[in-house]
PDB file of C-alpha atoms in Angstrom:
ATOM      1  CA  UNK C 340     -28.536 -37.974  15.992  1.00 67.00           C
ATOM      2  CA  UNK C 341     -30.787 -35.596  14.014  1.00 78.00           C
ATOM      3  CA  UNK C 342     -33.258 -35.794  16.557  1.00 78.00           C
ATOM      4  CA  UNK C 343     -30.938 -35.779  19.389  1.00 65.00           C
ATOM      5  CA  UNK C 344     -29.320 -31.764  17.452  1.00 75.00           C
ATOM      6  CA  UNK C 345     -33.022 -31.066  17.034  1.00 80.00           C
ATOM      7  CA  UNK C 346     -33.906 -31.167  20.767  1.00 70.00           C
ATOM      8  CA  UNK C 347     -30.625 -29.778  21.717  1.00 66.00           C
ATOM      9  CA  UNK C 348     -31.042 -26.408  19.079  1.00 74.00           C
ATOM     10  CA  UNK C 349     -34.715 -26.120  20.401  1.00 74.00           C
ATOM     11  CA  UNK C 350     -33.425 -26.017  24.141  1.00 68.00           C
ATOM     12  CA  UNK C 351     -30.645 -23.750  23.673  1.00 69.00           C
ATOM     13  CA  UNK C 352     -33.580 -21.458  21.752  1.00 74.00           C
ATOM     14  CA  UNK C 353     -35.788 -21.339  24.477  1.00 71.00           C
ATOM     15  CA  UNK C 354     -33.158 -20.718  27.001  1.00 69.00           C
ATOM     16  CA  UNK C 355     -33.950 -24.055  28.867  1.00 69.00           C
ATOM     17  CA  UNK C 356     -30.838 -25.672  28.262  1.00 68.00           C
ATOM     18  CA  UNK C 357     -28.909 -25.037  31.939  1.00 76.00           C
ATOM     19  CA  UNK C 358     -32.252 -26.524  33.605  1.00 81.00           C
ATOM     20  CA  UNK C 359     -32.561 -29.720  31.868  1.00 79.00           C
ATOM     21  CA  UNK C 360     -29.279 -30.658  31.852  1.00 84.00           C
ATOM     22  CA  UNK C 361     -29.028 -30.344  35.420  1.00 89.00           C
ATOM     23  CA  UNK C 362     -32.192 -32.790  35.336  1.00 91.00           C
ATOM     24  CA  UNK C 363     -30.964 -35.119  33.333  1.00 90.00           C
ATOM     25  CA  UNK C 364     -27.329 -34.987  35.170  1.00 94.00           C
ATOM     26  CA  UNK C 365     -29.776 -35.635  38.346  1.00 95.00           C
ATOM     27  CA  UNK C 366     -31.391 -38.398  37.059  1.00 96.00           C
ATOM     28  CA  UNK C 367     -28.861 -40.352  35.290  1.00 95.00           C
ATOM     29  CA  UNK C 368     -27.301 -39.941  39.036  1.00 96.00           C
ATOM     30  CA  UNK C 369     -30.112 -41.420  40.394  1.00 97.00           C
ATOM     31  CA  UNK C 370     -30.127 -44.284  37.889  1.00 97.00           C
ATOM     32  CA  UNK C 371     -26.847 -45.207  38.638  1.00 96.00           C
ATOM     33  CA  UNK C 372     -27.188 -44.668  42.265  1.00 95.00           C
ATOM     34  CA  UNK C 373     -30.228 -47.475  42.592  1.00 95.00           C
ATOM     35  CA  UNK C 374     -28.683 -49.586  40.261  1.00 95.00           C
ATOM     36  CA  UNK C 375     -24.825 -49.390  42.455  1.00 90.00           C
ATOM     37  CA  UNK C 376     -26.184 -52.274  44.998  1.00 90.00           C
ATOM     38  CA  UNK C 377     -28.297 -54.428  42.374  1.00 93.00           C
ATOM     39  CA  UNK C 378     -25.107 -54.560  40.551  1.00 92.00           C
ATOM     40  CA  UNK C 379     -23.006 -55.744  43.307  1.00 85.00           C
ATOM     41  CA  UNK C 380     -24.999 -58.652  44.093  1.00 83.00           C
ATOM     42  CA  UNK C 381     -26.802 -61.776  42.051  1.00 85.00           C
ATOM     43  CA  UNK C 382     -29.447 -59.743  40.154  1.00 87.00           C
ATOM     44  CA  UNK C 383     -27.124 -57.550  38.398  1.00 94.00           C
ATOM     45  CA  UNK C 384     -28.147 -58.520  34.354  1.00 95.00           C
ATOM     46  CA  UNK C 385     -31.009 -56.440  33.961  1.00 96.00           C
ATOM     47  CA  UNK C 386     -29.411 -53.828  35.597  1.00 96.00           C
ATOM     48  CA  UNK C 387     -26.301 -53.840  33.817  1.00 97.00           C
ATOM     49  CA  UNK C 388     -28.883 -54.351  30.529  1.00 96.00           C
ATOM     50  CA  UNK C 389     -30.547 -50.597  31.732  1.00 96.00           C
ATOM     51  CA  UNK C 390     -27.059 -48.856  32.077  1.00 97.00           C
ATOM     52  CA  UNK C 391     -25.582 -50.221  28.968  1.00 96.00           C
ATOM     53  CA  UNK C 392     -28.798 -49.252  27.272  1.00 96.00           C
ATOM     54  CA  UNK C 393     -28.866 -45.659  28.922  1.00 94.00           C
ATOM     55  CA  UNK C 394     -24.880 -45.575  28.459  1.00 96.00           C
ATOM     56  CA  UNK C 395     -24.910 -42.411  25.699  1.00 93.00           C
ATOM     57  CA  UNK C 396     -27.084 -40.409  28.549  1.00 92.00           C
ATOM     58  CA  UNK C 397     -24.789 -41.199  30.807  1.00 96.00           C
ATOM     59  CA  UNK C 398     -21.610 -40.211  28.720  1.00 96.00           C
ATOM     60  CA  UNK C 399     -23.304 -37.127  28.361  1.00 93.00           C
ATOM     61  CA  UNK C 400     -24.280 -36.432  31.938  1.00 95.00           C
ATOM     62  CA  UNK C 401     -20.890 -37.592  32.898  1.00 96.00           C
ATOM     63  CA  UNK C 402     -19.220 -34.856  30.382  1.00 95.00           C
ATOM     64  CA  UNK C 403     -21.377 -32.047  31.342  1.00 93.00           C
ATOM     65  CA  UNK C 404     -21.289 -32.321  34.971  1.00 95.00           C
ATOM     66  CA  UNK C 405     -17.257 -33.445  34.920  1.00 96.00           C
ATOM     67  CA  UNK C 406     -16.274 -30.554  31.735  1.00 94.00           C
ATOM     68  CA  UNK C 407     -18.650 -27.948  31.375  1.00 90.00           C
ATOM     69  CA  UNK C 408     -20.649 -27.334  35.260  1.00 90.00           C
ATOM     70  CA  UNK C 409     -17.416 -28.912  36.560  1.00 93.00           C
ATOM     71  CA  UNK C 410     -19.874 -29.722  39.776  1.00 91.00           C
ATOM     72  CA  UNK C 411     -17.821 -32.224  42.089  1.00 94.00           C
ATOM     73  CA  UNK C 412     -20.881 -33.116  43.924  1.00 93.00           C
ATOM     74  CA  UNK C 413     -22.331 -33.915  41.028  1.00 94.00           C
ATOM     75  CA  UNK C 414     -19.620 -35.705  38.974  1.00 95.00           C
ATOM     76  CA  UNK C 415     -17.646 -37.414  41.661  1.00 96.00           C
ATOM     77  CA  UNK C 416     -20.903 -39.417  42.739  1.00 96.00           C
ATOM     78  CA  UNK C 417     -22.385 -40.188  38.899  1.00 96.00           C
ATOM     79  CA  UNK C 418     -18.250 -41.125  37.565  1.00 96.00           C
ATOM     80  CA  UNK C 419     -17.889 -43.651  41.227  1.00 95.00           C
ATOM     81  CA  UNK C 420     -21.217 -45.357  40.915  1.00 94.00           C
ATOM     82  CA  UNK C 421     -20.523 -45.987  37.235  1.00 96.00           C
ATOM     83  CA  UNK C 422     -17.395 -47.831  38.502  1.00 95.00           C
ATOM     84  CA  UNK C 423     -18.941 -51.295  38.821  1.00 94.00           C
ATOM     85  CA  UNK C 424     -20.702 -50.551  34.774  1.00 96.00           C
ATOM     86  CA  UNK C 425     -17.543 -49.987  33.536  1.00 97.00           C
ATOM     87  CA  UNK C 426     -15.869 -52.950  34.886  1.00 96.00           C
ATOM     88  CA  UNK C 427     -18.643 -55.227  33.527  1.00 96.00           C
ATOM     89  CA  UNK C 428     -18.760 -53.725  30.325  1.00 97.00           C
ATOM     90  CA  UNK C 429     -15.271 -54.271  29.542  1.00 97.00           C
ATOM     91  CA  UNK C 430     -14.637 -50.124  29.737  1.00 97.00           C
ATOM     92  CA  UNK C 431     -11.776 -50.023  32.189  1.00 97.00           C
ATOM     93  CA  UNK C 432      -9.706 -47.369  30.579  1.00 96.00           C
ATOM     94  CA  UNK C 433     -13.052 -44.885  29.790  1.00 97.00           C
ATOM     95  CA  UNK C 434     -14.283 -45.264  33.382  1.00 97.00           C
ATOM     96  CA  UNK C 435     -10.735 -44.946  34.524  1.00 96.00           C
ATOM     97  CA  UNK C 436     -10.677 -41.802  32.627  1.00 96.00           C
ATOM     98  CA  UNK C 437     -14.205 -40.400  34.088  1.00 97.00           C
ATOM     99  CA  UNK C 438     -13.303 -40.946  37.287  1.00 97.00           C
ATOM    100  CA  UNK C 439     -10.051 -39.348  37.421  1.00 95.00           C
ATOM    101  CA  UNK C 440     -11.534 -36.291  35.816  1.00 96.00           C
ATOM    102  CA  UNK C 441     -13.655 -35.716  38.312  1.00 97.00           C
ATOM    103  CA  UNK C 442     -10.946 -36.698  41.038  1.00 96.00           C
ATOM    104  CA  UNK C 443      -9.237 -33.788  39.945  1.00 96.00           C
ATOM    105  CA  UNK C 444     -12.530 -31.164  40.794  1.00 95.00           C
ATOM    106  CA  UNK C 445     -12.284 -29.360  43.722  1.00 85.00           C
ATOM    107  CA  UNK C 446     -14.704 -30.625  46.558  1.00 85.00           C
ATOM    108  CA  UNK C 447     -17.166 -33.219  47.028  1.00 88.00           C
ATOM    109  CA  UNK C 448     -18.217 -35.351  50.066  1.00 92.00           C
ATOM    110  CA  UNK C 449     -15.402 -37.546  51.175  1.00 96.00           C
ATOM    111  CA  UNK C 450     -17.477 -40.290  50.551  1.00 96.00           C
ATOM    112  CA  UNK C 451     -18.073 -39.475  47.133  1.00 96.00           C
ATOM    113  CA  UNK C 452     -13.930 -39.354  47.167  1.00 96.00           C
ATOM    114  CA  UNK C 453     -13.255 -42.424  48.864  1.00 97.00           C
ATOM    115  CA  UNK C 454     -16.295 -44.317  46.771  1.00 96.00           C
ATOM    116  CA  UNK C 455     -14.233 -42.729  43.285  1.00 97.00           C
ATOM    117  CA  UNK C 456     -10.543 -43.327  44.379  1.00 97.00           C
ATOM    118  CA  UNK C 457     -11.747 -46.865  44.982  1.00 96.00           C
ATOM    119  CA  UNK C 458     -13.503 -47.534  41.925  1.00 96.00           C
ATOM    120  CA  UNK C 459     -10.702 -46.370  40.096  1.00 97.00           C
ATOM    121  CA  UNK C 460      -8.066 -48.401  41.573  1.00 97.00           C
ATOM    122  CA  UNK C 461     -10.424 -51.631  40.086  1.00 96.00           C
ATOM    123  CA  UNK C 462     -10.457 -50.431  36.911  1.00 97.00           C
ATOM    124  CA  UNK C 463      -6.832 -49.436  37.089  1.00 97.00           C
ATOM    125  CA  UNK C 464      -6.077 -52.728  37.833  1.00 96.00           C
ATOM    126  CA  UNK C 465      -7.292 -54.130  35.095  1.00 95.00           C
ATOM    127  CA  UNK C 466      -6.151 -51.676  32.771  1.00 94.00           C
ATOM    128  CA  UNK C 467      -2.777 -52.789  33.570  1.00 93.00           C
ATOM    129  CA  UNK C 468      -1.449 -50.364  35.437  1.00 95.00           C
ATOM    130  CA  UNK C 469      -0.788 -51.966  38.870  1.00 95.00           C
ATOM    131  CA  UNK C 470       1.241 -48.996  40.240  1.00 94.00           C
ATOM    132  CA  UNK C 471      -1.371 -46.930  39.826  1.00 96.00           C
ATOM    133  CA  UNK C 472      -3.988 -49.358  40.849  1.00 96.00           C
ATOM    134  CA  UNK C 473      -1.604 -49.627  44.631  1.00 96.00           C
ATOM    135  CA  UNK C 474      -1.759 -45.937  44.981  1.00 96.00           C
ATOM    136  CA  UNK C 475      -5.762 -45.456  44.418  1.00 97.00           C
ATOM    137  CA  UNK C 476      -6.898 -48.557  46.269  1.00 96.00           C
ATOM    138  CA  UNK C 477      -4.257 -46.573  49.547  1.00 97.00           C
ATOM    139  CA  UNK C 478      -5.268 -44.021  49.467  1.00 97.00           C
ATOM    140  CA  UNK C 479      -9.187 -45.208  49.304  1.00 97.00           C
ATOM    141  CA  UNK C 480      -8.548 -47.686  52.239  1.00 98.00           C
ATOM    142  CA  UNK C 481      -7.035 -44.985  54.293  1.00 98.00           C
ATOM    143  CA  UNK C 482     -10.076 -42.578  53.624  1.00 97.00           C
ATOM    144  CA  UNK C 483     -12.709 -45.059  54.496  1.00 97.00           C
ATOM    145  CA  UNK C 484     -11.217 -46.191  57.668  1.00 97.00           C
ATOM    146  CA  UNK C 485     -11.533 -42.401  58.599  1.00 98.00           C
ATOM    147  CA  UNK C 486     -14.599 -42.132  57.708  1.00 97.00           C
ATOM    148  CA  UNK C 487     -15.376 -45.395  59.687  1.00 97.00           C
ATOM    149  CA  UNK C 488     -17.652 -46.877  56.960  1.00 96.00           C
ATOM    150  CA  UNK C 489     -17.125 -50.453  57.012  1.00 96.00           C
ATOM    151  CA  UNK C 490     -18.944 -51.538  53.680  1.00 93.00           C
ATOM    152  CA  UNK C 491     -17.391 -48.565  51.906  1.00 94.00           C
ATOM    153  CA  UNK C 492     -13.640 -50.080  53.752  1.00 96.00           C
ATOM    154  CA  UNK C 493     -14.499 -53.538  52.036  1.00 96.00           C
ATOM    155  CA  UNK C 494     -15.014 -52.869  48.877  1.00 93.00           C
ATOM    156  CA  UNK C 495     -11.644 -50.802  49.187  1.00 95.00           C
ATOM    157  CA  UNK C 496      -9.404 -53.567  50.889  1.00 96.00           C
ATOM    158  CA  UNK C 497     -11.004 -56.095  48.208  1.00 94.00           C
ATOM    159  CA  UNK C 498      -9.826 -53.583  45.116  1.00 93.00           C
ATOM    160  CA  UNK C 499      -6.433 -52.881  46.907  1.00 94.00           C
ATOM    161  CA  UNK C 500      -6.074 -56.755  47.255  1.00 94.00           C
ATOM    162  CA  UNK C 501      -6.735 -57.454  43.483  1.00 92.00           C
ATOM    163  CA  UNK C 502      -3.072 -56.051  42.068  1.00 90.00           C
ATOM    164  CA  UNK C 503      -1.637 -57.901  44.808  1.00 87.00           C
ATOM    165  CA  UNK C 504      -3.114 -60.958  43.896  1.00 89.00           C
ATOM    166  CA  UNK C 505      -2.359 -60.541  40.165  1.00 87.00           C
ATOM    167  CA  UNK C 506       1.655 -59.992  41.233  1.00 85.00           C
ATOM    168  CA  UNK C 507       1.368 -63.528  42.613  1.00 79.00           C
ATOM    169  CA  UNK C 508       2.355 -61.586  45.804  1.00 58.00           C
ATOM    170  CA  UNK C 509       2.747 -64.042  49.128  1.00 49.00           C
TER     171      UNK C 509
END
């Protein structure tokens, strides 16, 4: 920590501060980006080993992009790709919280929208709050269909199927 308000002081001294943390928002984005599909699939360990690893610099990113630059290009992609993270780390309310903070920016592709609203309706889910969960995982299905982006539609109709299943629905 001494080190970390060392750098930090030294930055903000040499008027550096705005560039670098647009870097590192950019590559913590990037991180999470390549690491998305890995996750998904059979090799996801040393993935998920990276992120948790790299999880403070990503809490950071995530705050400075979603609270201070407020960028919704930026945030919306770095909080939805950190969906799958949060699930497998257990963090369902935090990355619920991320990703509804930058829901509320203006802007951002409709992707990046679609990609967030669905990531939060998993993580909704298994927060417990199954009303919630319903509403995301809609509204996600409905934007993906109009984009026409069938993996992107999957992944939604899979998270807005998980509450359902968890009612014991027929």
């Amino acid at each position: 920590e001494t080190m970390r308000e060392y750098a930090v002081d030294r930055l903000e001294a040499a008027a550096e501060a705005p560039e670098w943390r647009v870097r590192h928002a950019r590559y913590c984005l990037q991180l999470v980006q390549t690491a998305e599909p890995q996750i998904t699939g059979a090799g996801r360990n040393p993935w998920l080993n990276r992120l948790r690893a790299d999880l403070a610099n990503l809490r950071v990113a995530l705050a400075w992009s979603v609270r201070e630059r407020r960028d919704a290009a930026l945030a919306l992609p770095l909080a939805a790709s950190m969906a799958w993270p949060w699930y497998f780390f257990g963090l369902y309310q935090e990355g619920r919280n991320w990703i509804e903070e930058a829901l509320a920016l203006d802007g951002g592709p409709p992707s990046d929208v679609a990609a967030a609203l669905s990531g939060a309706a998993r993580l909704a889910t298994y927060s417990g709050d199954l009303a919630r969960a319903d509403a995301l995982a809609a509204d996600s299905v409905a934007r993906w269909r109009a984009l026409g982006d069938a993996r992107g539609l999957a992944f939604a109709l899979f998270n807005q199927s998980i509450p359902y299943a968890m009612r014991g629905a027929d």
